[in-house]
Amino acid sequence: MNPRHLLTVARKELRHVLRDGQTLGIILSLPVVMMFMFGYALKSEIEDARVVVVAPRADDETRAFCAALDRNLQFEVAAVETGGDPATLMVRHRARAVVVLQADMARNREDGPVLFSVLIDGSDPGTATTLRAALPAFIRTQHFARNGIDPVRLIETGPRFLFNPDQKSALFFVPGLMATILAMIGTLLTSVAIVREKETGTRANLQLSDLSASEIVVGKLAPYFLIASGTGVLIMVVGRLAFDVIPQGSLGLLSWTTAIYLVVALSMGLMISTIVEKQQHAMLLALGITMMPTIMLSGFVFPRSSQPAPLQILSYVVPATWYLQIVRGIVLKASTLRDLWIPITVLAGQALLILSLASLRFSREH
Amino acid sequence: MKTPEANSSDLSIRTRALTRRFGTFTAVDGIDIEVRRGEIYGFLGANGAGKTTAMRMLCGLLEPTSGEGEVAGFDILRETSRIRTRIGYMSQKFSLYPDLTLRENLGLSAELYDIPRRQVAERLRDAAHRTGIEPLLDRRTGDLPWGWQQRLSLACATAHHPSILFLDEPTGSVDPLSRREFWDLIRSEASRGTTIFVTTHYMDEAEYCDRVCFLVDGRVADVGTPGELKRRHAAQTLQQVFLDLARKARRS
């Protein structure tokens, strides 16, 4: 391989990208826009959820309970009622939940349990799941506190989350978006860049030149590798500044494993370019094989364990499945090479396989 | 073939029974052609006669199904990489990058060939000068009218001083005046000793050629100087020769 030839192709390719302001703008803004979209869409934390309290008598205890509920940042007391149908109340007060205190709180304080029931608006599954855990827990804590029992000691016995104790959604979606966006951008840019030359006829210039097929492949992939790497850095920086995602593990490990993942993405783009003849087809194929499998199958949004067996098997083929394990491991658990050798080996194998197949097909066309 | 026997060292291109099939369709059907060094050789025929397919085989862009050929003294089956560096190719399709400037396009085509580094700048100046694009070198290629883009294409195809220049319908959608100017450039290329192999379906352009080869249904129907052909077919113009030959076509 002649470095002068590589530089020629790489410089030409970089010029195309830099001169096409719109594409460049999309490449840079897409990750940021997606991060903020996911940041709010996937948000599992609740804030000021409206709650209706139904208590038979408005005594001091009830008022104290309502005040405490209202003070908590997660909830807001929408109304206090003495009775009525919970469903009607929920709709009338636009509430997410109704808490029905079934007995006189003051009298039951020492002798026997306080009976309460919590009814949750199930029409919004996201909020419902969070409320189901948060609201009863809050009421129990409140009760223990009033009876002089240290709630912390009791709550200790319940399940706790390690690695993401607050269940911050950013810690889920930042690694997931790394996997999704890098695959999309890497595959899309490469396939379109090569197919464009087929479409316009400029490919013949390269074919008739002194350049070898491998020089063209490496020269063409290098700039897109740099651009996709830049996108990866951008995602981590936005994650750090806007969503407080601080990787617990080694950035060096994260960098080189991400480089392997990018080789997979770029090779898929190269492969596509040897199959289709039109930019539009390249674009659709690139998005089709990267976006949906990465979001649906890799375990980014839906747990793989709850997928039917055929899809679980298919998910082993999706590179993002392995990369996601690596990024989540490094970002959340400070995992090391020793913990991650299996997904890293599989990913490297995929990179090698797809790159060789795609290069072979490309040189045959050359 | 009634072409006079030529010494093989005087030939730039020579083929024997060159054939290319696409499935059951025979695009080029056993053609024998001989192109002499330094001549302007016109390759004429209706759309679909096999002109572009034949040319792509000669350039090493397409593998022949059977037959053999030599271009610039090298075998078109085994020595394609050596042929590539000795030919210039300008296709009917636009083969420049519209988002780059003329200077960048020209520079790129020089870099794609191993021109010694010291000579690059001079070659580029020379190519730009010959084609008259010097004043426009820093404009964006896509912004220029077709005629200028064609001149740039020619400059790019000749920057590495090829011994044979392949032109595939070079004046496809250029106005008559630009076409005439473009042919002046082609003739001055030829006068510098470059062999010109040009496909066209403009019969007035064929008159500029030293020799013309008519392709019908993938076969060579007739070859000769424009004068010879007209005499042989008792025609006033090459247009009439073409119509006489094309009447026998089975395709199209």
Coordinates of C-alpha atoms in Angstrom, one line a residue:
Chain A
M1 CA 0.0 0.0 0.0
N2 CA 1.3 3.3 -1.1
P3 CA 0.7 6.1 1.6
R4 CA 0.6 8.7 -1.2
H5 CA -2.3 6.9 -2.8
L6 CA -4.1 6.5 0.5
L7 CA -3.7 10.2 1.2
T8 CA -5.1 11.1 -2.2
V9 CA -8.3 9.1 -1.7
A10 CA -8.7 10.1 1.9
R11 CA -8.2 13.8 1.2
K12 CA -10.7 13.7 -1.7
E13 CA -13.3 12.0 0.4
L14 CA -12.8 14.4 3.3
R15 CA -13.3 17.3 0.8
H16 CA -16.7 15.8 -0.3
V17 CA -17.8 15.6 3.3
L18 CA -16.6 19.1 4.4
R19 CA -18.1 20.7 1.3
D20 CA -21.5 19.2 1.8
G21 CA -22.6 21.4 4.7
Q22 CA -26.0 19.7 5.0
T23 CA -24.7 16.2 5.5
L24 CA -22.1 17.4 7.9
G25 CA -24.7 19.3 9.9
I26 CA -26.9 16.2 10.1
I27 CA -24.0 14.0 11.2
L28 CA -23.2 16.4 14.0
S29 CA -26.7 17.3 15.1
L30 CA -28.3 13.9 14.8
P31 CA -26.6 12.4 17.8
V32 CA -27.3 15.5 20.0
V33 CA -31.0 15.7 18.9
M34 CA -31.4 12.0 19.5
M35 CA -29.8 12.2 22.9
F36 CA -32.2 14.9 24.1
M37 CA -35.2 13.1 22.5
F38 CA -34.3 9.9 24.3
G39 CA -33.4 11.9 27.4
Y40 CA -37.0 13.0 27.8
A41 CA -38.8 10.1 26.1
L42 CA -37.1 7.3 28.1
K43 CA -37.2 9.3 31.3
S44 CA -38.3 6.9 34.1
E45 CA -38.0 9.3 36.9
I46 CA -41.2 11.0 37.9
E47 CA -41.7 14.5 39.1
D48 CA -44.8 16.1 40.7
A49 CA -47.1 13.2 39.7
R50 CA -50.7 14.3 40.7
V51 CA -52.1 12.2 43.5
V52 CA -55.6 12.3 45.0
V53 CA -55.9 11.3 48.6
V54 CA -59.2 9.8 49.8
A55 CA -59.5 9.8 53.6
P56 CA -62.7 9.2 55.6
R57 CA -62.0 12.0 57.9
A58 CA -59.8 15.1 57.5
D59 CA -58.0 14.8 60.8
D60 CA -54.5 16.0 61.8
E61 CA -52.9 12.8 60.8
T62 CA -54.4 12.9 57.3
R63 CA -53.3 16.5 56.9
A64 CA -49.8 15.7 58.0
F65 CA -49.7 12.8 55.6
C66 CA -50.9 15.0 52.7
A67 CA -48.4 17.6 53.6
A68 CA -45.5 15.1 53.6
L69 CA -46.7 13.7 50.3
D70 CA -46.8 17.1 48.7
R71 CA -43.4 18.0 50.0
N72 CA -41.9 15.0 48.3
L73 CA -40.6 16.1 44.9
Q74 CA -42.0 13.1 43.1
F75 CA -45.6 13.8 44.1
E76 CA -48.1 16.6 44.2
V77 CA -51.4 16.3 46.1
A78 CA -54.1 17.1 43.6
A79 CA -57.1 16.9 46.0
V80 CA -58.2 15.5 49.3
E81 CA -61.6 13.8 49.2
T82 CA -63.7 12.0 51.8
G83 CA -65.0 9.4 49.4
G84 CA -66.0 8.6 45.9
D85 CA -65.2 6.3 43.0
P86 CA -61.4 6.3 42.5
A87 CA -61.6 6.1 38.7
T88 CA -64.0 9.1 38.6
L89 CA -61.7 11.0 40.9
M90 CA -58.6 10.2 38.9
V91 CA -60.2 11.5 35.7
R92 CA -61.8 14.6 37.4
H93 CA -58.5 15.7 39.0
R94 CA -56.3 14.6 36.1
A95 CA -54.4 12.5 38.6
R96 CA -51.9 9.7 38.0
A97 CA -52.8 7.9 41.2
V98 CA -55.4 7.7 44.0
V99 CA -54.4 6.8 47.6
V100 CA -57.3 5.5 49.6
L101 CA -56.7 5.5 53.4
Q102 CA -59.2 3.0 54.6
A103 CA -59.1 3.6 58.3
D104 CA -58.7 6.3 60.8
M105 CA -55.0 6.9 60.8
A106 CA -54.9 8.5 64.3
R107 CA -56.7 5.7 66.0
N108 CA -54.8 2.9 64.3
R109 CA -51.5 4.4 65.0
E110 CA -50.5 2.0 67.7
D111 CA -52.8 -0.9 67.4
G112 CA -52.7 -2.6 64.1
P113 CA -51.8 -1.8 60.5
V114 CA -52.9 1.2 58.6
L115 CA -54.9 0.0 55.6
F116 CA -54.4 1.8 52.4
S117 CA -54.8 1.0 48.8
V118 CA -53.1 2.7 45.9
L119 CA -54.7 2.9 42.5
I120 CA -52.6 3.9 39.6
D121 CA -53.4 5.2 36.1
G122 CA -52.4 2.3 33.9
S123 CA -52.8 4.1 30.6
D124 CA -49.2 5.4 30.7
P125 CA -47.1 2.3 31.4
G126 CA -43.9 4.3 32.0
T127 CA -45.2 6.4 34.8
A128 CA -47.3 3.6 36.1
T129 CA -44.3 1.3 36.7
T130 CA -42.5 3.9 38.5
L131 CA -45.4 5.0 40.7
R132 CA -46.2 1.3 41.5
A133 CA -42.8 1.1 43.3
A134 CA -42.5 4.7 44.6
L135 CA -45.9 5.4 46.1
P136 CA -46.4 2.4 48.4
A137 CA -42.8 2.7 49.5
F138 CA -43.3 6.4 50.4
I139 CA -46.5 5.6 52.4
R140 CA -44.8 2.8 54.3
T141 CA -41.8 5.0 55.1
Q142 CA -44.1 7.7 56.3
H143 CA -46.0 5.3 58.6
F144 CA -42.8 3.9 60.1
A145 CA -41.5 7.3 60.7
R146 CA -44.5 8.4 62.6
N147 CA -44.3 5.3 64.8
G148 CA -40.7 5.9 65.7
I149 CA -39.2 3.1 63.6
D150 CA -36.1 3.9 61.6
P151 CA -37.4 3.5 58.0
V152 CA -33.9 3.2 56.6
R153 CA -33.2 0.1 58.5
L154 CA -36.3 -1.6 57.3
I155 CA -36.1 -0.4 53.7
E156 CA -32.6 -1.9 53.6
T157 CA -34.1 -5.3 53.4
G158 CA -35.8 -4.5 50.1
P159 CA -34.1 -4.9 46.7
R160 CA -31.5 -2.3 45.8
F161 CA -30.0 -1.5 42.4
L162 CA -26.2 -1.8 42.1
F163 CA -24.4 0.3 39.5
N164 CA -27.3 2.6 38.8
P165 CA -28.9 3.1 42.3
D166 CA -31.0 6.0 41.2
Q167 CA -32.2 4.2 38.0
K168 CA -31.1 7.2 36.0
S169 CA -32.4 6.6 32.4
A170 CA -29.4 8.5 31.0
L171 CA -27.2 5.6 32.1
F172 CA -29.3 3.3 29.9
F173 CA -29.7 5.4 26.8
V174 CA -26.2 6.9 26.4
P175 CA -24.6 3.5 25.9
G176 CA -27.6 2.4 23.7
L177 CA -27.3 5.5 21.6
M178 CA -23.6 5.0 21.1
A179 CA -24.4 1.6 19.7
T180 CA -27.2 2.9 17.5
I181 CA -25.8 6.1 16.2
L182 CA -22.3 4.8 15.4
A183 CA -23.7 1.8 13.5
M184 CA -26.1 4.1 11.6
I185 CA -23.6 6.8 10.7
G186 CA -20.7 4.5 10.0
T187 CA -22.7 2.2 7.7
L188 CA -24.7 4.9 6.0
L189 CA -21.8 7.3 5.2
T190 CA -19.6 4.6 3.8
S191 CA -22.2 2.9 1.6
V192 CA -23.5 6.1 0.2
A193 CA -20.1 7.5 -0.5
I194 CA -19.1 4.5 -2.6
V195 CA -22.4 4.0 -4.3
R196 CA -22.5 7.7 -5.3
E197 CA -19.4 7.1 -7.4
K198 CA -21.0 4.2 -9.1
E199 CA -24.1 6.3 -9.8
T200 CA -22.3 9.3 -11.2
G201 CA -19.8 7.3 -13.1
T202 CA -16.7 8.7 -11.3
R203 CA -16.0 5.2 -10.1
A204 CA -14.3 4.6 -13.5
N205 CA -11.7 7.3 -12.7
L206 CA -10.6 5.3 -9.7
Q207 CA -10.8 2.0 -11.5
L208 CA -8.6 3.2 -14.4
S209 CA -6.0 4.7 -12.0
D210 CA -2.8 3.3 -10.6
L211 CA -4.6 2.8 -7.3
S212 CA -5.2 -0.7 -6.0
A213 CA -8.6 -1.9 -4.7
S214 CA -7.2 -2.1 -1.1
E215 CA -5.8 1.5 -1.4
I216 CA -9.2 2.8 -2.4
V217 CA -11.0 0.9 0.4
V218 CA -8.7 2.1 3.1
G219 CA -8.5 5.6 1.7
K220 CA -12.2 5.8 1.5
L221 CA -12.9 4.3 4.9
A222 CA -10.4 6.3 6.9
P223 CA -12.2 9.7 6.8
Y224 CA -15.5 8.1 7.7
F225 CA -13.8 6.3 10.6
L226 CA -12.5 9.7 11.8
I227 CA -15.9 11.3 11.5
A228 CA -17.7 8.4 13.2
S229 CA -15.1 8.5 16.0
G230 CA -15.8 12.2 16.4
T231 CA -19.4 11.4 16.7
G232 CA -18.7 8.9 19.5
V233 CA -16.7 11.5 21.4
L234 CA -19.5 14.0 20.9
I235 CA -22.0 11.5 22.4
M236 CA -19.8 11.0 25.4
V237 CA -19.2 14.7 25.9
V238 CA -22.9 15.6 25.7
G239 CA -23.7 12.6 28.0
R240 CA -21.2 14.0 30.5
L241 CA -22.3 17.7 30.3
A242 CA -26.1 17.4 29.8
F243 CA -26.9 14.0 31.5
D244 CA -24.2 13.6 34.0
V245 CA -23.0 10.2 32.6
I246 CA -19.5 9.6 33.9
P247 CA -17.9 6.4 32.6
Q248 CA -16.7 4.4 35.6
G249 CA -14.2 2.3 33.7
S250 CA -11.2 2.9 31.4
L251 CA -11.6 5.4 28.6
G252 CA -8.8 3.7 26.7
L253 CA -10.6 0.4 26.7
L254 CA -13.8 2.2 25.6
S255 CA -11.9 3.8 22.8
W256 CA -10.4 0.8 21.2
T257 CA -13.4 -1.4 21.6
T258 CA -15.4 1.4 19.9
A259 CA -12.9 1.4 17.1
I260 CA -13.5 -2.3 16.5
Y261 CA -17.3 -1.6 16.5
L262 CA -16.7 1.2 13.9
V263 CA -14.8 -1.2 11.7
V264 CA -17.8 -3.5 11.7
A265 CA -20.1 -0.6 10.8
L266 CA -17.9 0.7 8.0
S267 CA -17.4 -2.8 6.6
M268 CA -21.2 -3.3 6.5
G269 CA -21.4 -0.1 4.5
L270 CA -18.7 -1.3 2.2
M271 CA -20.6 -4.6 1.8
I272 CA -23.8 -2.7 0.9
S273 CA -22.0 -0.7 -1.7
T274 CA -21.0 -3.9 -3.5
I275 CA -24.6 -5.0 -3.6
V276 CA -26.7 -2.0 -4.6
E277 CA -26.3 0.4 -7.5
K278 CA -28.3 3.5 -6.3
Q279 CA -27.7 5.8 -3.3
Q280 CA -31.3 5.6 -2.2
H281 CA -31.1 1.8 -2.0
A282 CA -27.8 2.1 -0.1
M283 CA -29.5 4.5 2.4
L284 CA -32.5 2.3 3.0
L285 CA -30.5 -0.8 3.3
A286 CA -28.0 0.8 5.7
L287 CA -30.7 2.2 7.9
G288 CA -32.7 -1.1 7.7
I289 CA -29.8 -3.3 8.9
T290 CA -28.5 -1.0 11.6
M291 CA -31.3 1.0 13.2
M292 CA -34.1 -1.5 13.9
P293 CA -31.9 -4.4 14.9
T294 CA -29.8 -2.2 17.2
I295 CA -32.8 -0.6 18.9
M296 CA -35.1 -3.7 19.0
L297 CA -32.8 -6.7 19.2
S298 CA -29.6 -5.7 20.9
G299 CA -31.1 -5.3 24.3
F300 CA -31.0 -1.5 24.1
V301 CA -34.7 -0.9 24.6
F302 CA -36.2 -4.4 25.1
P303 CA -34.6 -7.0 27.3
R304 CA -33.3 -9.9 25.1
S305 CA -34.4 -12.4 27.7
S306 CA -38.0 -11.5 27.0
Q307 CA -37.7 -12.0 23.3
P308 CA -38.9 -15.1 21.5
A309 CA -36.2 -17.7 20.9
P310 CA -35.7 -17.1 17.1
L311 CA -35.1 -13.3 17.7
Q312 CA -32.8 -14.1 20.6
I313 CA -30.7 -16.3 18.2
L314 CA -30.8 -13.5 15.6
S315 CA -29.7 -11.0 18.2
Y316 CA -26.4 -12.9 18.5
V317 CA -25.6 -11.8 15.0
V318 CA -26.3 -8.1 15.7
P319 CA -22.9 -6.5 16.4
A320 CA -24.7 -4.0 18.7
T321 CA -25.7 -6.8 21.1
W322 CA -22.0 -7.4 21.9
Y323 CA -21.0 -3.7 21.8
L324 CA -23.8 -2.8 24.2
Q325 CA -22.5 -5.3 26.7
I326 CA -19.0 -3.7 26.4
V327 CA -20.2 0.0 26.7
R328 CA -22.6 -0.7 29.5
G329 CA -19.9 -2.7 31.3
I330 CA -17.3 0.1 31.0
V331 CA -19.6 3.0 31.6
L332 CA -21.6 1.6 34.5
K333 CA -19.6 -1.2 36.1
A334 CA -16.0 -0.2 35.4
S335 CA -15.6 -3.6 33.7
T336 CA -12.1 -4.5 32.5
L337 CA -10.7 -6.4 29.6
R338 CA -10.9 -9.6 31.7
D339 CA -14.7 -9.1 32.3
L340 CA -15.4 -8.3 28.7
W341 CA -13.2 -10.6 26.7
I342 CA -16.1 -12.6 25.3
P343 CA -18.1 -9.8 23.7
I344 CA -14.8 -8.1 22.6
T345 CA -13.7 -11.4 20.9
V346 CA -17.0 -11.9 19.2
L347 CA -17.1 -8.3 18.0
A348 CA -13.5 -8.5 16.6
G349 CA -14.4 -11.7 14.9
Q350 CA -17.4 -10.0 13.2
A351 CA -15.1 -7.1 12.2
L352 CA -12.6 -9.4 10.6
L353 CA -15.3 -11.5 8.8
I354 CA -17.3 -8.7 7.4
L355 CA -14.3 -6.6 6.4
S356 CA -12.7 -9.5 4.5
L357 CA -15.9 -10.5 2.7
A358 CA -16.7 -6.9 1.8
S359 CA -13.1 -6.2 0.6
L360 CA -13.2 -9.4 -1.5
R361 CA -16.4 -8.4 -3.2
F362 CA -15.1 -4.8 -3.7
S363 CA -11.9 -6.0 -5.4
R364 CA -13.9 -8.3 -7.6
E365 CA -15.8 -5.3 -8.8
H366 CA -12.7 -3.2 -9.2
Chain B
M1 CA -11.5 -6.7 -43.8
K2 CA -10.3 -4.4 -46.5
T3 CA -8.0 -2.4 -44.2
P4 CA -4.4 -2.3 -45.5
E5 CA -2.0 -4.6 -43.7
A6 CA -0.2 -2.6 -41.0
N7 CA 3.0 -3.4 -39.2
S8 CA 1.9 -4.5 -35.7
S9 CA 4.3 -2.0 -34.0
D10 CA 2.4 0.8 -35.7
L11 CA -0.8 -0.4 -34.1
S12 CA -2.2 1.1 -30.9
I13 CA -5.2 -1.2 -30.6
R14 CA -5.7 -4.6 -32.2
T15 CA -8.4 -7.2 -31.4
R16 CA -9.2 -10.7 -32.6
A17 CA -12.8 -12.1 -32.3
L18 CA -13.4 -9.9 -29.3
T19 CA -16.8 -11.0 -27.8
R20 CA -18.9 -10.0 -24.8
R21 CA -22.1 -11.7 -23.8
F22 CA -24.5 -10.6 -21.1
G23 CA -26.6 -13.7 -20.4
T24 CA -27.9 -14.8 -23.8
F25 CA -27.4 -11.3 -25.3
T26 CA -24.3 -10.9 -27.3
A27 CA -23.4 -7.2 -27.0
V28 CA -20.1 -7.4 -29.0
D29 CA -19.9 -10.3 -31.4
G30 CA -16.4 -11.2 -32.5
I31 CA -14.9 -7.9 -33.6
D32 CA -11.5 -7.5 -35.3
I33 CA -10.3 -4.0 -35.2
E34 CA -6.9 -2.3 -35.8
V35 CA -6.2 1.2 -34.8
R36 CA -3.0 2.9 -35.9
R37 CA -0.8 5.0 -33.8
G38 CA -1.7 8.7 -33.8
E39 CA -4.9 8.3 -35.8
I40 CA -8.4 9.5 -34.9
Y41 CA -10.5 6.4 -35.0
G42 CA -14.3 6.9 -35.0
F43 CA -16.4 4.1 -33.6
L44 CA -19.9 4.6 -35.0
G45 CA -23.2 2.8 -34.5
A46 CA -26.8 3.1 -33.4
N47 CA -27.6 3.1 -29.7
G48 CA -27.1 -0.5 -28.4
A49 CA -24.8 -1.5 -31.2
G50 CA -22.1 -2.4 -28.7
K51 CA -19.8 0.7 -28.9
T52 CA -19.5 1.3 -25.2
T53 CA -19.2 -2.3 -24.3
A54 CA -16.4 -2.7 -26.8
M55 CA -14.6 0.4 -25.4
R56 CA -15.0 -0.7 -21.8
M57 CA -13.3 -4.0 -22.7
L58 CA -10.4 -2.2 -24.4
C59 CA -10.0 0.0 -21.3
G60 CA -9.9 -3.0 -19.0
L61 CA -13.1 -2.0 -17.2
L62 CA -15.0 -5.1 -18.5
E63 CA -13.7 -8.6 -19.1
P64 CA -14.3 -10.1 -22.5
T65 CA -16.3 -13.3 -22.8
S66 CA -13.9 -14.6 -25.5
G67 CA -11.4 -13.3 -28.0
E68 CA -8.2 -11.4 -27.5
G69 CA -6.8 -7.9 -27.8
E70 CA -3.8 -5.7 -27.3
V71 CA -3.9 -2.0 -26.3
A72 CA -0.7 0.0 -26.3
G73 CA 1.1 -3.3 -26.7
F74 CA -0.4 -5.0 -23.7
D75 CA -2.8 -7.8 -23.4
I76 CA -6.3 -6.7 -22.4
L77 CA -6.9 -10.0 -20.5
R78 CA -3.7 -10.2 -18.5
E79 CA -2.1 -6.7 -18.4
T80 CA -5.0 -4.4 -17.6
S81 CA -3.1 -2.6 -14.9
R82 CA -0.3 -1.6 -17.4
I83 CA -2.9 -0.6 -19.9
R84 CA -4.7 1.6 -17.4
T85 CA -1.8 3.9 -16.9
R86 CA -1.2 4.4 -20.6
I87 CA -4.7 5.4 -21.6
G88 CA -7.0 8.3 -20.9
Y89 CA -10.7 7.7 -20.6
M90 CA -13.5 10.2 -20.8
S91 CA -17.0 8.8 -20.6
Q92 CA -20.4 9.9 -21.9
K93 CA -21.5 10.1 -18.3
F94 CA -20.1 13.0 -16.3
S95 CA -17.0 11.7 -14.6
L96 CA -16.0 14.7 -12.6
Y97 CA -16.8 15.6 -8.9
P98 CA -19.2 18.5 -9.1
D99 CA -18.5 19.6 -5.5
L100 CA -14.8 20.0 -6.1
T101 CA -13.2 23.0 -7.9
L102 CA -11.7 22.5 -11.3
R103 CA -8.2 22.7 -9.8
E104 CA -9.1 20.0 -7.3
N105 CA -10.6 17.7 -10.0
L106 CA -7.5 18.1 -12.2
G107 CA -5.1 17.7 -9.2
L108 CA -6.9 14.5 -8.2
S109 CA -6.7 12.9 -11.6
A110 CA -3.0 13.6 -11.7
E111 CA -2.6 12.1 -8.2
L112 CA -4.5 9.0 -9.3
Y113 CA -1.6 8.2 -11.6
D114 CA 1.9 7.9 -10.5
I115 CA 3.2 11.1 -12.1
P116 CA 6.6 12.0 -10.5
R117 CA 6.0 14.6 -7.8
R118 CA 8.2 17.2 -9.4
Q119 CA 6.3 17.1 -12.7
V120 CA 2.8 17.3 -11.3
A121 CA 2.5 21.1 -11.1
E122 CA 3.8 21.5 -14.7
R123 CA 1.6 18.8 -16.1
L124 CA -1.5 20.4 -14.5
R125 CA -0.5 23.9 -15.9
D126 CA 0.0 22.3 -19.3
A127 CA -3.3 20.4 -19.3
A128 CA -5.2 23.5 -18.1
H129 CA -3.5 25.6 -20.8
R130 CA -4.2 23.2 -23.6
T131 CA -7.9 23.0 -22.8
G132 CA -8.3 26.7 -22.0
I133 CA -9.7 26.3 -18.6
E134 CA -7.1 28.3 -16.8
P135 CA -9.2 31.3 -15.8
L136 CA -11.8 29.1 -14.2
L137 CA -9.6 26.8 -12.1
D138 CA -11.0 27.9 -8.7
R139 CA -14.7 27.7 -9.6
R140 CA -16.9 24.9 -8.4
T141 CA -17.1 22.3 -11.2
G142 CA -20.9 21.8 -10.8
D143 CA -21.5 25.5 -11.4
L144 CA -20.1 25.6 -14.9
P145 CA -21.9 24.9 -18.2
W146 CA -21.5 21.5 -19.9
G147 CA -19.0 22.7 -22.5
W148 CA -16.5 23.8 -19.9
Q149 CA -17.0 20.6 -17.8
Q150 CA -16.2 18.6 -21.0
R151 CA -13.0 20.6 -21.4
L152 CA -12.1 19.8 -17.8
S153 CA -12.9 16.2 -18.4
L154 CA -10.5 16.2 -21.3
A155 CA -7.8 17.9 -19.3
C156 CA -8.3 15.3 -16.5
A157 CA -8.1 12.4 -19.0
T158 CA -4.9 13.7 -20.6
A159 CA -3.0 15.0 -17.5
H160 CA -0.9 11.8 -17.3
H161 CA 0.0 12.0 -21.0
P162 CA -1.7 8.8 -22.2
S163 CA -0.7 7.3 -25.5
I164 CA -4.3 6.5 -26.3
L165 CA -7.3 8.6 -25.5
F166 CA -10.7 6.9 -25.3
L167 CA -13.7 9.2 -25.7
D168 CA -17.1 7.7 -25.2
E169 CA -19.7 10.1 -26.8
P170 CA -17.7 13.1 -25.6
T171 CA -20.1 15.7 -27.1
G172 CA -23.3 14.0 -25.8
S173 CA -25.2 17.1 -24.9
V174 CA -23.1 20.0 -25.9
D175 CA -24.2 22.8 -28.3
P176 CA -22.9 22.8 -31.9
L177 CA -20.4 25.6 -31.3
S178 CA -18.9 24.0 -28.2
R179 CA -18.8 20.7 -30.1
R180 CA -16.7 22.2 -32.9
E181 CA -14.4 23.8 -30.4
F182 CA -14.1 20.5 -28.6
W183 CA -13.2 18.7 -31.8
D184 CA -10.4 21.3 -32.4
L185 CA -9.0 20.2 -29.0
I186 CA -9.3 16.5 -29.9
R187 CA -7.5 17.2 -33.2
S188 CA -4.7 19.1 -31.5
E189 CA -4.3 16.1 -29.0
A190 CA -4.0 13.8 -32.1
S191 CA -1.4 16.1 -33.7
R192 CA 0.7 15.6 -30.6
G193 CA 0.8 11.9 -31.4
T194 CA -2.0 10.6 -29.2
T195 CA -4.2 7.9 -30.7
I196 CA -7.8 8.9 -30.4
F197 CA -10.5 6.3 -30.1
V198 CA -13.9 8.0 -30.1
T199 CA -17.5 6.8 -30.1
T200 CA -20.2 9.0 -31.4
H201 CA -23.5 8.9 -33.2
Y202 CA -23.1 12.4 -34.8
M203 CA -22.3 11.7 -38.4
D204 CA -20.9 15.2 -38.9
E205 CA -18.3 14.5 -36.3
A206 CA -17.4 11.3 -38.0
E207 CA -16.1 13.4 -40.9
Y208 CA -13.3 14.7 -38.6
C209 CA -12.0 11.1 -38.1
D210 CA -9.1 9.6 -40.1
R211 CA -10.9 6.3 -40.2
V212 CA -14.4 5.2 -39.2
C213 CA -15.6 1.8 -38.1
F214 CA -19.4 1.1 -38.3
L215 CA -20.7 -1.3 -35.7
V216 CA -24.1 -3.0 -36.4
D217 CA -25.6 -5.5 -34.0
G218 CA -22.2 -6.0 -32.2
R219 CA -20.4 -6.7 -35.5
V220 CA -18.0 -4.6 -37.6
A221 CA -20.2 -3.7 -40.6
D222 CA -17.5 -1.7 -42.5
V223 CA -14.3 0.2 -41.9
G224 CA -12.5 2.9 -43.9
T225 CA -11.7 6.5 -44.3
P226 CA -14.8 8.7 -44.7
G227 CA -14.0 9.0 -48.4
E228 CA -13.6 5.3 -49.0
L229 CA -16.8 4.5 -47.2
K230 CA -18.8 7.1 -49.2
R231 CA -17.4 5.7 -52.4
R232 CA -18.1 2.1 -51.5
H233 CA -21.7 2.8 -50.5
A234 CA -22.2 5.3 -53.4
A235 CA -23.2 7.9 -50.8
Q236 CA -22.8 11.7 -50.5
T237 CA -22.5 11.7 -46.7
L238 CA -21.6 9.4 -43.9
Q239 CA -25.2 9.8 -42.8
Q240 CA -26.3 7.9 -45.9
V241 CA -23.6 5.2 -45.3
F242 CA -24.9 4.8 -41.8
L243 CA -28.5 4.4 -43.0
D244 CA -27.4 1.9 -45.7
L245 CA -25.6 -0.2 -43.1
A246 CA -28.2 0.2 -40.4
R247 CA -31.1 -1.0 -42.6
K248 CA -29.6 -4.5 -42.3
A249 CA -29.7 -4.3 -38.5
R250 CA -31.8 -6.9 -36.7
R251 CA -31.6 -5.3 -33.3
S252 CA -33.3 -2.0 -32.2

